[in-house]
Amino acid sequence: MNGRAQDAILALLLVALAAVYALWFAQDRHWLATQLVFTLPPLLLALGVWLRRGKATFWAGVLALFWFSHGVMSAWSHPETAGWAWAELLLALAVIGVGSGPGLRRRFGKR
């Protein structure tokens, strides 16, 4: 997979994650806070990845670790929103995998 295709997939995953958060917290009583904390970061990272900013992929992977942890915690402690939490968890894993792909290929690829 070339770099541009990987960037497009990563940006799409980040937009999907932002959509999950926007829908999940649409009826929250602290709507603005949830959008600023949960929805805005993946959208900004998607823009950075799409514009090929060097650190955007790195920070997407770092924040995906937090999103993964939040998904596990939410799925475990709030069964009524487990579907949203599982979507968050799987998208976070996909972000980590796609964002780490080039480094793993360079490290473990054929020489």
CSV table of C-alpha atoms in Angstrom, one decimal:
chain,number,residue,atom,x,y,z
A,1,MET,CA,0.0,0.0,0.0
A,2,ASN,CA,1.5,3.4,-0.9
A,3,GLY,CA,1.7,6.3,1.4
A,4,ARG,CA,-1.2,8.3,-0.1
A,5,ALA,CA,-3.6,5.3,0.2
A,6,GLN,CA,-2.6,4.7,3.8
A,7,ASP,CA,-3.2,8.4,4.6
A,8,ALA,CA,-6.6,8.3,3.0
A,9,ILE,CA,-7.6,5.2,5.0
A,10,LEU,CA,-6.3,6.6,8.2
A,11,ALA,CA,-8.1,9.9,7.6
A,12,LEU,CA,-11.3,8.0,6.9
A,13,LEU,CA,-10.9,5.9,10.1
A,14,LEU,CA,-10.5,9.1,12.1
A,15,VAL,CA,-13.6,10.7,10.5
A,16,ALA,CA,-15.5,7.6,11.3
A,17,LEU,CA,-14.3,7.7,14.9
A,18,ALA,CA,-15.4,11.4,15.1
A,19,ALA,CA,-18.8,10.4,13.7
A,20,VAL,CA,-19.2,7.7,16.4
A,21,TYR,CA,-18.5,10.2,19.1
A,22,ALA,CA,-20.8,12.8,17.6
A,23,LEU,CA,-23.7,10.3,17.5
A,24,TRP,CA,-22.8,8.7,20.8
A,25,PHE,CA,-22.9,12.0,22.7
A,26,ALA,CA,-25.5,13.8,20.6
A,27,GLN,CA,-28.0,13.8,23.5
A,28,ASP,CA,-25.5,14.4,26.3
A,29,ARG,CA,-26.3,17.3,28.7
A,30,HIS,CA,-22.7,18.5,28.3
A,31,TRP,CA,-22.9,18.4,24.5
A,32,LEU,CA,-20.3,21.1,23.8
A,33,ALA,CA,-17.7,19.6,26.2
A,34,THR,CA,-18.1,16.2,24.7
A,35,GLN,CA,-17.7,17.5,21.2
A,36,LEU,CA,-14.6,19.4,22.1
A,37,VAL,CA,-13.0,16.6,24.0
A,38,PHE,CA,-14.1,13.6,21.9
A,39,THR,CA,-15.1,14.7,18.4
A,40,LEU,CA,-12.7,17.5,17.6
A,41,PRO,CA,-9.4,15.7,18.1
A,42,PRO,CA,-9.9,13.0,15.5
A,43,LEU,CA,-11.3,15.5,13.1
A,44,LEU,CA,-8.2,17.7,13.4
A,45,LEU,CA,-5.9,14.7,13.1
A,46,ALA,CA,-7.8,13.5,10.0
A,47,LEU,CA,-7.2,17.0,8.5
A,48,GLY,CA,-3.5,16.8,9.5
A,49,VAL,CA,-3.1,13.3,8.0
A,50,TRP,CA,-4.9,14.3,4.8
A,51,LEU,CA,-2.6,17.4,4.5
A,52,ARG,CA,0.4,15.0,5.1
A,53,ARG,CA,1.6,16.8,8.2
A,54,GLY,CA,4.5,14.7,9.7
A,55,LYS,CA,3.3,14.3,13.2
A,56,ALA,CA,-0.4,13.8,12.6
A,57,THR,CA,-0.1,10.0,12.1
A,58,PHE,CA,2.1,9.7,15.2
A,59,TRP,CA,-0.4,11.6,17.4
A,60,ALA,CA,-3.3,9.7,15.9
A,61,GLY,CA,-1.6,6.5,17.1
A,62,VAL,CA,-0.9,7.9,20.6
A,63,LEU,CA,-4.4,9.2,21.1
A,64,ALA,CA,-5.8,5.9,19.7
A,65,LEU,CA,-4.3,4.2,22.8
A,66,PHE,CA,-6.5,6.5,25.0
A,67,TRP,CA,-9.5,5.9,22.8
A,68,PHE,CA,-9.0,2.2,23.1
A,69,SER,CA,-8.8,2.4,26.9
A,70,HIS,CA,-11.9,4.6,27.0
A,71,GLY,CA,-13.7,2.1,24.8
A,72,VAL,CA,-12.8,-0.8,27.1
A,73,MET,CA,-13.8,1.1,30.2
A,74,SER,CA,-17.1,2.2,28.7
A,75,ALA,CA,-18.0,-1.3,27.3
A,76,TRP,CA,-17.3,-2.8,30.7
A,77,SER,CA,-19.0,-0.2,33.0
A,78,HIS,CA,-21.9,1.0,30.8
A,79,PRO,CA,-23.6,-2.0,29.1
A,80,GLU,CA,-26.3,0.3,27.7
A,81,THR,CA,-23.8,2.0,25.5
A,82,ALA,CA,-21.6,-1.0,24.8
A,83,GLY,CA,-22.3,-0.8,21.0
A,84,TRP,CA,-20.8,2.6,20.8
A,85,ALA,CA,-17.9,1.6,23.0
A,86,TRP,CA,-17.1,-1.4,20.8
A,87,ALA,CA,-17.2,0.8,17.7
A,88,GLU,CA,-14.8,3.1,19.4
A,89,LEU,CA,-12.6,0.3,20.5
A,90,LEU,CA,-12.4,-1.3,17.0
A,91,LEU,CA,-11.8,2.0,15.2
A,92,ALA,CA,-9.0,2.8,17.7
A,93,LEU,CA,-7.4,-0.5,17.0
A,94,ALA,CA,-7.7,0.1,13.2
A,95,VAL,CA,-6.1,3.6,13.7
A,96,ILE,CA,-3.2,2.0,15.6
A,97,GLY,CA,-2.7,-0.7,13.0
A,98,VAL,CA,-2.9,1.6,9.9
A,99,GLY,CA,-0.7,4.3,11.6
A,100,SER,CA,1.9,1.8,12.6
A,101,GLY,CA,2.0,-0.1,9.3
A,102,PRO,CA,4.8,1.7,7.6
A,103,GLY,CA,7.1,1.6,10.6
A,104,LEU,CA,6.5,-2.1,11.1
A,105,ARG,CA,7.2,-2.8,7.4
A,106,ARG,CA,10.4,-0.9,7.5
A,107,ARG,CA,11.5,-2.7,10.7
A,108,PHE,CA,10.5,-6.2,9.8
A,109,GLY,CA,10.4,-6.1,6.0
A,110,LYS,CA,12.8,-7.9,3.7
A,111,ARG,CA,16.2,-6.3,3.4
